[in-house]
């Protein structure tokens, strides 16, 4: 890097991070904020995970053993909300903060102060959400989908706090997305055209647009709930002329794009990792971009596949069935491209690559069960059973979460300057891989056999597979504590990483020092 | 940096627009259901005359009633199953009684199955069109329905089910009642 032309960028150059706690409260540095997001999401992942352990412990045997059914429902609800809004989404925002500026050769995010704000309101939102556990009537107990009237007429008083926290999370996501889009649209290094952007940047650009389109709709839904509860309106109350089915339409208009918000950045990450460890150029770059764009657009017209059983006319059932299946086409293109990239590559299986390969296989499996659910007549049997639980956990755990772990292993040498311990990383991978499959694969069987979801007790014939599933869940759960240990160990020290870190790594972030200096690309690099 | 500001403004505009759009979904939903006949709500008509004719076939008509959770009234059709003729005016009644010792306002919401029968049912009068049915403590009424089923009713429809659910219009009641029966075990 030549530091010769220092014009208006130089105000950043002469200082490093502030000292002490103040650094973290006042920071506007994209790397600091990325780190905050990542640690926050890790904390939420462990809290949400602890709740999952309570759920699985209760389900270890039929009958009520450990918790009250009311508390069980609160655990189900908080687990879902915390994992989605506190675990997966902030982790991706953290990765975007760390990586997007470095990948496009920008000195920082476009709106650093808003960046600070959008992070620091998050812990507050989750504090409010979690504190509802200690309120009269308990925490929200209506599932992460909070269907009205369960979440209005029949909801505990703490629902108002739930609504408040969802508003804050939404505001945080919207600010984060605006920041990402403005950064990508305005701060790319000269020479980096749109079709030269790294795929992680592309995936986040599309995700950010999705967020901007649907987070306000979520905010609208909870606002209507708030008005139904406190101001006597009847958006979702048939007694006052409203309609509870309307709630489901509004929710899933947000909800389906939301599931793609949780997977598109994963597509970006996995593309980079497979490319690097196959030591080949990614196969079909532009088709990857088009596939993501078409998935994003299609995700707006498939929402009612979550509502096949509410009573829709045949034409609507058919429309939503076919449009849902259509999404499998661009998704298939991506899977094909990943495999084609590996084909005849000189592959090595370091931990990030192991996670990425598991992603490709297991995410595809989740996509297949999704296709089964998309078959309308079949969904009448599968809906609200453990089969759905198996489906979305396959796309979210070995999908979204494996991609996040892969990303951490892949980029942590750049963040900390230290290599993680490869042996421990691989051990963590295998424990997670076995754990996740032992947990969720049997749920396909018990779901097809008819076990309903969101129940604390079940019929005897489901006992065996539930026991297996719980065993897998605890294996998976403890492996993640092990992951925490590996991450902390890497932050504390380890073999010095080279600048390029991985032999096959390309991209601007690998051209800066390891660990990445506090300020990078104060002078934009030339991209050819 | 001017273009940065422009991008921010555009995006904020999009956020505001999508927030408004979520509220716009409410009327859109009603319009959509109305046009497509989803939801099976039969609207009031004034021009039922054109549906009246001497020829017609016999179909089965069934009335069913539900009480929404927490609604204490007695509410049921006077006659549950009948044979009627299409093209002929038909009158029926529902019996309702306020079993409580306070004045209450109820509201009935209707639905029809199969849904594609909806367009052929012409209701001239129905208690379900009323915004509220007011009953004094202990008061009972017969609520009227007056309707014709059009001759054009698709041949494959041999039975029609009309369902009515009675709600307590006082929403406050619903909510307070539920918090009383709270499961605040934890
Ligand atoms: C080919 C791709 C996919 C298809 C065809 C598909 C299809 C479906 C269908 C039809 C349902 C509704 C099942 C029911 O409730 O009866 C469903 C549920 C769900 N899907 Fe997918 N899906 C796909 C990919 C994904 C991805 C990528 C994610 C997230 C990363 C995801 C997350 C979910 C979640 C969270 C639910 C359950 C929501 C709930 O009721 O709590 N799906 N999927
Ligand atoms: Cu969906």
Coordinates of C-alpha atoms in Angstrom, one line a residue, chain A:
Chain A
X1 CA 0.0 0.0 0.0
X2 CA 1.4 3.3 -0.9
X3 CA 0.5 6.1 1.5
X4 CA 1.5 8.9 -0.8
X5 CA -1.8 10.3 -1.8
X6 CA -3.4 11.2 1.5
X7 CA -6.1 13.8 0.8
X8 CA -9.3 13.8 2.6
X9 CA -8.9 10.3 4.0
X10 CA -6.2 11.2 6.4
X11 CA -8.3 12.0 9.4
X12 CA -8.5 8.3 10.1
X13 CA -4.9 7.4 9.6
X14 CA -3.2 8.7 12.7
X15 CA -4.9 6.9 15.5
X16 CA -5.6 3.3 16.5
X17 CA -8.4 2.1 18.7
X18 CA -9.2 4.0 22.0
X19 CA -8.4 2.2 25.2
X20 CA -10.7 0.3 27.5
X21 CA -14.4 -0.1 27.5
X22 CA -14.9 3.3 25.9
X23 CA -13.5 1.8 22.7
X24 CA -16.5 -0.5 22.3
X25 CA -19.2 2.0 23.3
X26 CA -18.1 4.8 21.1
X27 CA -16.5 3.0 18.3
X28 CA -17.4 3.8 14.7
X29 CA -14.8 1.4 13.2
X30 CA -16.3 -1.3 11.0
X31 CA -14.0 -3.9 12.4
X32 CA -14.8 -3.1 16.0
X33 CA -18.5 -3.1 15.2
X34 CA -18.2 -6.3 13.3
X35 CA -16.5 -7.9 16.3
X36 CA -19.3 -6.6 18.6
X37 CA -21.9 -8.1 16.4
X38 CA -20.2 -11.4 16.2
X39 CA -19.7 -11.7 20.0
X40 CA -23.2 -10.6 20.6
X41 CA -24.6 -13.2 18.2
X42 CA -22.4 -15.9 19.8
X43 CA -23.9 -15.0 23.2
X44 CA -27.4 -15.2 21.9
X45 CA -26.6 -18.4 20.1
X46 CA -25.6 -19.9 23.5
X47 CA -28.6 -18.5 25.3
X48 CA -31.0 -19.7 22.6
X49 CA -29.1 -23.0 22.6
X50 CA -29.6 -23.4 26.4
X51 CA -33.3 -23.0 25.8
X52 CA -33.1 -25.7 23.1
X53 CA -31.5 -28.0 25.6
X54 CA -34.4 -27.4 28.0
X55 CA -36.8 -28.2 25.2
X56 CA -35.0 -31.4 24.2
X57 CA -34.5 -32.5 27.8
X58 CA -38.3 -32.3 28.3
X59 CA -38.8 -34.3 25.1
X60 CA -36.3 -37.0 26.1
X61 CA -39.2 -39.1 27.3
X62 CA -42.9 -38.9 26.9
X63 CA -44.8 -37.4 29.8
X64 CA -44.1 -34.2 31.6
X65 CA -40.8 -34.4 33.4
X66 CA -38.9 -31.2 33.8
X67 CA -40.9 -28.1 33.0
X68 CA -44.5 -26.9 33.1
X69 CA -46.2 -26.8 29.7
X70 CA -46.6 -23.0 29.9
X71 CA -42.9 -22.6 30.4
X72 CA -42.2 -25.0 27.6
X73 CA -44.2 -22.8 25.3
X74 CA -42.2 -19.8 26.4
X75 CA -39.0 -21.7 25.7
X76 CA -40.2 -22.6 22.2
X77 CA -41.0 -19.0 21.4
X78 CA -37.9 -17.4 22.8
X79 CA -35.6 -20.1 21.3
X80 CA -37.0 -19.3 17.8
X81 CA -36.9 -15.5 18.2
X82 CA -33.4 -15.5 19.8
X83 CA -31.9 -17.8 17.2
X84 CA -33.3 -15.9 14.3
X85 CA -33.1 -12.3 15.3
X86 CA -30.3 -12.6 17.8
X87 CA -28.2 -15.4 16.5
X88 CA -28.2 -15.8 12.7
X89 CA -29.0 -12.2 11.6
X90 CA -26.5 -10.3 13.8
X91 CA -23.8 -12.8 12.9
X92 CA -24.3 -12.1 9.2
X93 CA -24.4 -8.3 9.9
X94 CA -21.1 -8.8 11.9
X95 CA -19.5 -10.5 8.9
X96 CA -20.8 -7.8 6.6
X97 CA -19.2 -5.2 8.8
X98 CA -15.8 -6.9 8.9
X99 CA -15.7 -8.0 5.3
X100 CA -17.7 -5.8 3.0
X101 CA -15.4 -2.7 3.3
X102 CA -12.3 -4.8 3.0
X103 CA -13.6 -6.8 0.0
X104 CA -14.6 -3.7 -1.9
X105 CA -11.5 -1.7 -0.9
X106 CA -13.4 0.9 1.2
X107 CA -11.9 2.5 4.3
X108 CA -15.0 1.9 6.4
X109 CA -18.8 1.6 6.3
X110 CA -20.5 4.6 4.7
X111 CA -22.4 5.6 7.9
X112 CA -20.1 4.8 10.8
X113 CA -22.1 6.5 13.5
X114 CA -25.4 4.9 12.5
X115 CA -23.4 1.7 12.5
X116 CA -22.6 2.1 16.2
X117 CA -26.3 2.9 16.9
X118 CA -27.6 -0.1 15.0
X119 CA -25.5 -2.4 17.0
X120 CA -26.0 -0.9 20.5
X121 CA -29.8 -0.9 20.4
X122 CA -29.7 -4.7 19.9
X123 CA -28.5 -5.8 23.4
X124 CA -31.2 -3.5 24.7
X125 CA -33.9 -5.2 22.5
X126 CA -32.9 -8.6 23.7
X127 CA -32.7 -7.5 27.3
X128 CA -36.3 -6.4 27.0
X129 CA -37.3 -9.6 25.3
X130 CA -35.5 -11.8 27.9
X131 CA -36.8 -9.8 30.9
X132 CA -40.3 -10.8 29.9
X133 CA -39.5 -14.2 31.4
X134 CA -39.7 -12.6 34.8
X135 CA -42.9 -10.7 34.2
X136 CA -46.3 -11.6 35.4
X137 CA -47.9 -14.2 33.1
X138 CA -44.4 -15.1 31.8
X139 CA -42.7 -14.5 28.5
X140 CA -44.4 -14.7 25.1
X141 CA -45.7 -18.2 24.6
X142 CA -47.2 -18.2 21.1
X143 CA -44.3 -19.4 18.9
X144 CA -41.9 -17.3 16.9
X145 CA -44.6 -16.8 14.2
X146 CA -46.9 -15.1 16.9
X147 CA -50.1 -15.8 15.1
X148 CA -53.1 -13.7 16.1
X149 CA -55.3 -14.1 18.1
X150 CA -53.0 -16.2 20.1
X151 CA -50.6 -13.3 20.3
X152 CA -53.4 -10.7 20.9
X153 CA -56.5 -11.8 22.6
X154 CA -54.9 -14.8 24.4
X155 CA -51.4 -13.4 24.9
X156 CA -49.7 -12.7 28.2
X157 CA -49.3 -9.1 29.3
X158 CA -45.6 -9.2 28.4
X159 CA -46.5 -9.2 24.7
X160 CA -46.3 -5.4 24.7
X161 CA -42.6 -5.7 25.6
X162 CA -42.2 -8.3 22.9
X163 CA -43.6 -5.9 20.4
X164 CA -41.3 -3.2 21.6
X165 CA -38.3 -5.4 21.2
X166 CA -39.3 -6.5 17.7
X167 CA -39.5 -2.9 16.8
X168 CA -36.0 -2.2 18.0
X169 CA -34.6 -5.3 16.3
X170 CA -36.3 -4.2 13.1
X171 CA -34.9 -0.7 13.4
X172 CA -31.4 -2.1 13.9
X173 CA -31.7 -4.4 10.8
X174 CA -33.0 -1.5 8.7
X175 CA -30.2 0.8 9.7
X176 CA -27.7 -2.0 9.1
X177 CA -29.1 -2.6 5.6
X178 CA -29.1 1.0 4.6
X179 CA -25.5 1.1 5.7
X180 CA -24.6 -1.9 3.6
X181 CA -26.3 -0.7 0.5
X182 CA -24.9 2.8 0.7
X183 CA -21.4 1.4 1.3
X184 CA -21.6 -1.0 -1.6
X185 CA -23.2 1.4 -4.1
X186 CA -20.9 4.4 -3.3
X187 CA -17.6 3.2 -1.9
X188 CA -16.3 0.5 -4.2
X189 CA -12.6 0.9 -5.2
X190 CA -12.1 2.3 -8.7
X191 CA -12.4 -0.5 -11.2
X192 CA -14.6 -2.7 -9.2
X193 CA -17.8 -2.9 -11.3
X194 CA -20.9 -4.6 -10.0
X195 CA -20.1 -7.8 -11.8
X196 CA -16.6 -7.8 -10.3
X197 CA -17.8 -7.7 -6.7
X198 CA -17.0 -10.7 -4.6
X199 CA -20.1 -12.9 -4.1
X200 CA -20.3 -12.3 -0.4
X201 CA -20.8 -8.6 -1.2
X202 CA -23.4 -9.5 -3.8
X203 CA -25.2 -11.7 -1.5
X204 CA -25.3 -9.0 1.2
X205 CA -26.4 -6.3 -1.3
X206 CA -29.4 -8.5 -2.2
X207 CA -30.1 -9.4 1.4
X208 CA -30.1 -5.8 2.4
X209 CA -32.7 -5.0 -0.2
X210 CA -34.8 -7.8 1.1
X211 CA -34.5 -6.5 4.6
X212 CA -35.5 -3.0 3.6
X213 CA -38.5 -4.5 1.8
X214 CA -39.8 -6.7 4.6
X215 CA -38.7 -5.5 8.0
X216 CA -41.1 -2.6 7.7
X217 CA -43.9 -5.1 7.0
X218 CA -42.9 -6.9 10.2
X219 CA -43.0 -3.6 12.0
X220 CA -46.5 -3.0 10.6
X221 CA -47.7 -6.4 11.8
X222 CA -46.6 -5.9 15.3
X223 CA -48.0 -2.3 15.3
X224 CA -51.4 -3.7 14.3
X225 CA -51.1 -6.3 17.1
X226 CA -50.3 -3.5 19.5
X227 CA -53.3 -1.5 18.4
X228 CA -55.6 -4.6 18.7
X229 CA -54.3 -5.2 22.2
X230 CA -54.4 -1.7 23.5
X231 CA -56.4 0.6 21.3
X232 CA -59.5 -1.5 20.6
X233 CA -58.9 -1.9 16.8
X234 CA -59.8 -5.2 15.2
X235 CA -57.2 -5.9 12.5
X236 CA -57.1 -9.5 13.5
X237 CA -60.3 -9.9 15.5
X238 CA -63.3 -11.3 13.7
X239 CA -65.6 -10.0 16.4
X240 CA -64.7 -6.4 15.3
X241 CA -64.8 -7.2 11.6
X242 CA -61.1 -8.2 11.2
X243 CA -59.6 -11.5 10.2
X244 CA -57.0 -13.6 11.9
X245 CA -56.0 -15.1 8.5
X246 CA -54.9 -11.6 7.5
X247 CA -52.3 -11.8 10.2
X248 CA -50.8 -14.9 8.6
X249 CA -50.7 -13.3 5.2
X250 CA -48.9 -10.2 6.6
X251 CA -46.6 -12.3 8.7
X252 CA -45.5 -14.6 5.9
X253 CA -45.2 -11.8 3.5
X254 CA -42.4 -10.9 5.8
X255 CA -41.6 -14.4 6.9
X256 CA -40.7 -16.1 3.7
X257 CA -38.2 -13.4 2.4
X258 CA -36.9 -13.5 6.0
X259 CA -35.8 -17.2 5.6
X260 CA -33.9 -16.1 2.5
X261 CA -32.3 -13.2 4.4
X262 CA -30.9 -16.0 6.6
X263 CA -29.5 -18.0 3.7
X264 CA -28.3 -15.6 1.0
X265 CA -25.2 -14.4 2.9
X266 CA -24.4 -18.1 3.5
X267 CA -24.4 -18.7 -0.2
X268 CA -21.9 -15.9 -0.6
X269 CA -19.6 -17.3 2.2
X270 CA -19.7 -20.8 0.9
X271 CA -18.9 -19.7 -2.7
X272 CA -15.7 -18.0 -1.4
X273 CA -14.6 -21.0 0.7
X274 CA -15.2 -23.6 -2.0
X275 CA -13.3 -21.5 -4.5
X276 CA -10.4 -21.1 -2.2
X277 CA -10.0 -24.7 -1.1
X278 CA -10.6 -26.1 -4.6
X279 CA -7.8 -23.8 -5.8
X280 CA -9.9 -23.0 -8.9
X281 CA -11.9 -20.1 -10.0
X282 CA -15.6 -20.2 -9.0
X283 CA -17.7 -21.9 -11.7
X284 CA -20.4 -19.7 -13.1
X285 CA -20.0 -16.4 -11.3
X286 CA -22.6 -14.5 -13.2
X287 CA -25.1 -17.4 -12.9
X288 CA -24.5 -17.2 -9.2
X289 CA -25.5 -13.6 -9.1
X290 CA -28.6 -14.2 -11.3
X291 CA -29.6 -17.1 -9.2
X292 CA -29.5 -15.0 -6.0
X293 CA -31.4 -12.2 -7.7
X294 CA -34.1 -14.6 -8.9
X295 CA -34.4 -16.3 -5.5
X296 CA -34.8 -12.9 -3.9
X297 CA -37.5 -11.8 -6.3
X298 CA -39.4 -15.1 -6.2
X299 CA -39.3 -15.1 -2.4
X300 CA -42.0 -12.4 -2.5
X301 CA -44.6 -14.5 -4.3
X302 CA -44.5 -17.8 -2.4
X303 CA -45.5 -16.8 1.2
X304 CA -48.8 -18.7 1.3
X305 CA -47.0 -22.1 1.2
X306 CA -46.9 -21.7 5.0
X307 CA -50.7 -21.5 4.9
X308 CA -51.9 -24.2 2.6
X309 CA -54.2 -25.5 5.3
X310 CA -56.0 -22.3 6.2
X311 CA -58.5 -22.8 3.5
X312 CA -57.5 -21.3 0.1
X313 CA -59.2 -21.9 -3.2
X314 CA -57.6 -24.4 -5.5
X315 CA -56.1 -21.8 -7.9
X316 CA -54.2 -20.2 -5.0
X317 CA -53.0 -23.5 -3.7
X318 CA -51.7 -24.3 -7.2
X319 CA -50.1 -21.0 -7.7
X320 CA -48.2 -21.1 -4.4
X321 CA -47.2 -24.7 -5.0
X322 CA -45.7 -24.0 -8.4
X323 CA -44.1 -20.7 -7.5
X324 CA -42.4 -22.4 -4.5
X325 CA -41.1 -25.2 -6.6
X326 CA -39.8 -22.7 -9.1
X327 CA -37.3 -21.5 -6.4
X328 CA -35.7 -24.9 -6.5
X329 CA -34.4 -24.0 -10.0
X330 CA -32.0 -21.1 -9.1
X331 CA -31.2 -22.9 -5.9
X332 CA -30.2 -26.0 -8.0
X333 CA -28.1 -23.8 -10.2
X334 CA -26.1 -22.7 -7.2
X335 CA -25.6 -26.2 -5.9
X336 CA -24.5 -27.3 -9.4
X337 CA -22.0 -24.5 -9.6
X338 CA -20.4 -25.3 -6.2
X339 CA -20.0 -28.9 -7.2
X340 CA -18.7 -27.9 -10.6
X341 CA -16.1 -25.7 -8.8
X342 CA -14.9 -28.6 -6.8
X343 CA -14.8 -30.9 -9.9
X344 CA -11.2 -31.6 -10.8
X345 CA -10.0 -29.0 -8.3
X346 CA -7.0 -29.8 -6.1
X347 CA -9.0 -29.8 -2.9
X348 CA -7.9 -29.8 0.7
X349 CA -10.3 -30.2 3.6
X350 CA -9.3 -27.6 6.2
X351 CA -12.1 -26.8 8.7
X352 CA -13.8 -24.1 6.7
X353 CA -14.0 -26.4 3.7
X354 CA -15.4 -29.2 5.8
X355 CA -18.2 -26.9 7.0
X356 CA -18.7 -25.6 3.5
X357 CA -19.0 -29.1 2.0
X358 CA -21.4 -30.2 4.8
X359 CA -23.4 -27.1 4.0
X360 CA -23.8 -28.0 0.4
X361 CA -24.9 -31.6 1.2
X362 CA -27.2 -30.9 4.2
X363 CA -28.6 -27.6 2.9
X364 CA -29.6 -29.5 -0.2
X365 CA -31.3 -32.1 1.9
X366 CA -33.2 -29.4 3.7
X367 CA -34.2 -28.0 0.3
X368 CA -35.6 -31.4 -0.7
X369 CA -37.7 -31.7 2.4
X370 CA -38.9 -28.2 1.5
X371 CA -39.9 -29.4 -1.9
X372 CA -41.9 -32.2 -0.3
X373 CA -43.6 -29.6 1.9
X374 CA -44.3 -27.5 -1.2
X375 CA -46.6 -30.3 -2.6
X376 CA -49.9 -28.9 -1.4
X377 CA -51.8 -32.1 -0.8
X378 CA -48.8 -33.7 1.0
X379 CA -48.5 -30.6 3.2
X380 CA -51.9 -31.2 4.7
X381 CA -50.2 -34.2 6.3
X382 CA -46.9 -32.6 7.1
X383 CA -48.0 -29.2 8.2
X384 CA -47.4 -28.5 11.9
X385 CA -45.6 -31.8 12.4
X386 CA -41.9 -32.5 13.3
X387 CA -41.3 -32.9 9.6
X388 CA -41.5 -29.1 9.2
X389 CA -39.2 -28.8 12.2
X390 CA -36.7 -31.1 10.6
X391 CA -36.9 -29.2 7.3
X392 CA -36.2 -25.7 8.7
X393 CA -33.5 -27.0 11.1
X394 CA -31.7 -28.6 8.2
X395 CA -31.7 -25.3 6.2
X396 CA -30.9 -23.2 9.2
X397 CA -28.4 -25.2 11.3
X398 CA -26.2 -27.0 8.8
X399 CA -27.2 -24.2 6.4
X400 CA -27.0 -20.8 7.9
X401 CA -25.1 -21.7 11.1
X402 CA -22.6 -23.9 9.5
X403 CA -21.8 -21.2 7.0
X404 CA -21.2 -18.8 9.8
X405 CA -18.9 -21.2 11.5
X406 CA -17.1 -21.8 8.2
X407 CA -16.7 -18.0 7.9
X408 CA -15.3 -17.7 11.4
X409 CA -12.7 -20.4 10.7
X410 CA -11.9 -19.0 7.3
X411 CA -11.5 -15.3 8.2
X412 CA -10.4 -15.5 11.9
X413 CA -6.7 -15.6 10.9
X414 CA -7.2 -12.3 9.1
X415 CA -9.1 -10.9 12.1
X416 CA -6.7 -12.0 14.8
X417 CA -3.5 -12.6 13.0
X418 CA -3.5 -16.1 14.5
X419 CA -4.2 -19.5 13.0
X420 CA -6.8 -21.5 14.8
X421 CA -5.8 -25.0 15.9
X422 CA -6.6 -27.2 12.9
X423 CA -7.0 -30.4 14.9
X424 CA -9.5 -28.9 17.3
X425 CA -11.3 -27.2 14.4
X426 CA -11.8 -30.5 12.6
X427 CA -12.9 -32.2 15.8
X428 CA -15.4 -29.4 16.3
X429 CA -16.7 -30.0 12.8
X430 CA -17.2 -33.7 13.2
X431 CA -18.9 -33.4 16.5
X432 CA -21.2 -30.8 15.1
X433 CA -21.8 -32.7 11.9
X434 CA -22.7 -35.9 13.8
X435 CA -24.7 -34.0 16.4
X436 CA -26.8 -32.1 13.9
X437 CA -27.7 -35.2 11.9
X438 CA -28.5 -37.3 15.0
X439 CA -30.7 -34.5 16.3
X440 CA -32.7 -33.6 13.2
X441 CA -32.7 -36.6 10.9
X442 CA -35.0 -38.7 13.1
X443 CA -37.4 -35.7 13.3
X444 CA -38.3 -36.5 9.7
X445 CA -39.5 -39.9 10.8
X446 CA -41.5 -38.8 13.8
X447 CA -42.9 -36.0 11.8
X448 CA -44.1 -38.3 9.0
X449 CA -45.5 -40.6 11.6
X450 CA -47.6 -37.7 12.8
X451 CA -45.9 -36.1 15.9
X452 CA -47.2 -32.5 16.1
X453 CA -44.7 -29.7 16.7
X454 CA -44.7 -27.4 19.7
X455 CA -45.9 -30.0 22.2
X456 CA -44.2 -30.8 25.5
X457 CA -45.6 -34.3 25.6
X458 CA -46.2 -37.0 23.0
X459 CA -47.6 -40.4 22.2
X460 CA -45.5 -43.4 23.1
X461 CA -44.8 -44.5 19.6
X462 CA -42.5 -41.5 19.1
X463 CA -40.4 -42.2 22.2
X464 CA -37.4 -43.9 20.6
X465 CA -36.6 -41.4 18.0
X466 CA -37.1 -38.5 20.4
X467 CA -34.6 -40.1 22.7
X468 CA -32.1 -40.3 19.9
X469 CA -32.8 -36.7 18.9
X470 CA -32.2 -35.4 22.4
X471 CA -28.9 -37.3 22.6
X472 CA -27.8 -35.6 19.4
X473 CA -28.9 -32.3 20.6
X474 CA -26.8 -32.4 23.7
X475 CA -23.8 -33.6 21.6
X476 CA -24.4 -30.6 19.3
X477 CA -24.9 -28.2 22.2
X478 CA -21.7 -29.1 24.0
X479 CA -19.7 -29.0 20.7
X480 CA -20.6 -25.4 20.5
X481 CA -19.1 -24.7 23.9
X482 CA -16.0 -26.3 22.5
X483 CA -16.3 -23.9 19.6
X484 CA -16.3 -21.0 22.0
X485 CA -13.1 -22.5 23.6
X486 CA -11.4 -22.7 20.1
X487 CA -12.3 -19.2 19.2
X488 CA -11.1 -17.8 22.6
X489 CA -7.9 -19.8 22.2
X490 CA -7.3 -18.3 18.7
X491 CA -7.9 -14.8 19.9
X492 CA -5.4 -15.3 22.7
X493 CA -2.7 -16.7 20.4
X494 CA -1.6 -19.2 17.9
X495 CA 0.6 -19.6 14.9
X496 CA 1.2 -16.3 13.1
X497 CA -1.0 -16.2 10.0
X498 CA 0.4 -15.0 6.7
X499 CA -1.2 -12.2 4.8
X500 CA -2.8 -14.5 2.2
X501 CA -3.6 -17.1 5.0
X502 CA -4.9 -19.7 2.5
X503 CA -3.0 -20.8 -0.6
X504 CA -5.9 -20.4 -2.9
X505 CA -7.4 -17.3 -1.4
X506 CA -8.2 -14.4 -3.7
X507 CA -9.8 -11.0 -3.0
X508 CA -8.7 -7.7 -1.5
X509 CA -9.1 -8.7 2.1
X510 CA -6.2 -11.1 1.7
X511 CA -3.8 -8.3 0.5
X512 CA -3.7 -6.5 3.8
X513 CA -1.7 -7.5 6.8
X514 CA -2.7 -10.2 9.3
X515 CA -4.2 -9.2 11.6
X516 CA -5.9 -6.6 9.5
X517 CA -4.8 -3.1 10.6
X518 CA -7.4 -0.9 12.4
X519 CA -7.7 1.1 9.3
X520 CA -7.5 -0.5 5.8
X521 CA -7.7 1.0 2.4
X522 CA -7.6 4.6 3.5
X523 CA -6.3 5.0 0.0
X524 CA -8.5 3.0 -2.4
X525 CA -6.6 0.1 -4.1
X526 CA -6.7 -0.3 -7.9
X527 CA -8.8 -3.2 -9.1
X528 CA -8.0 -4.5 -12.5

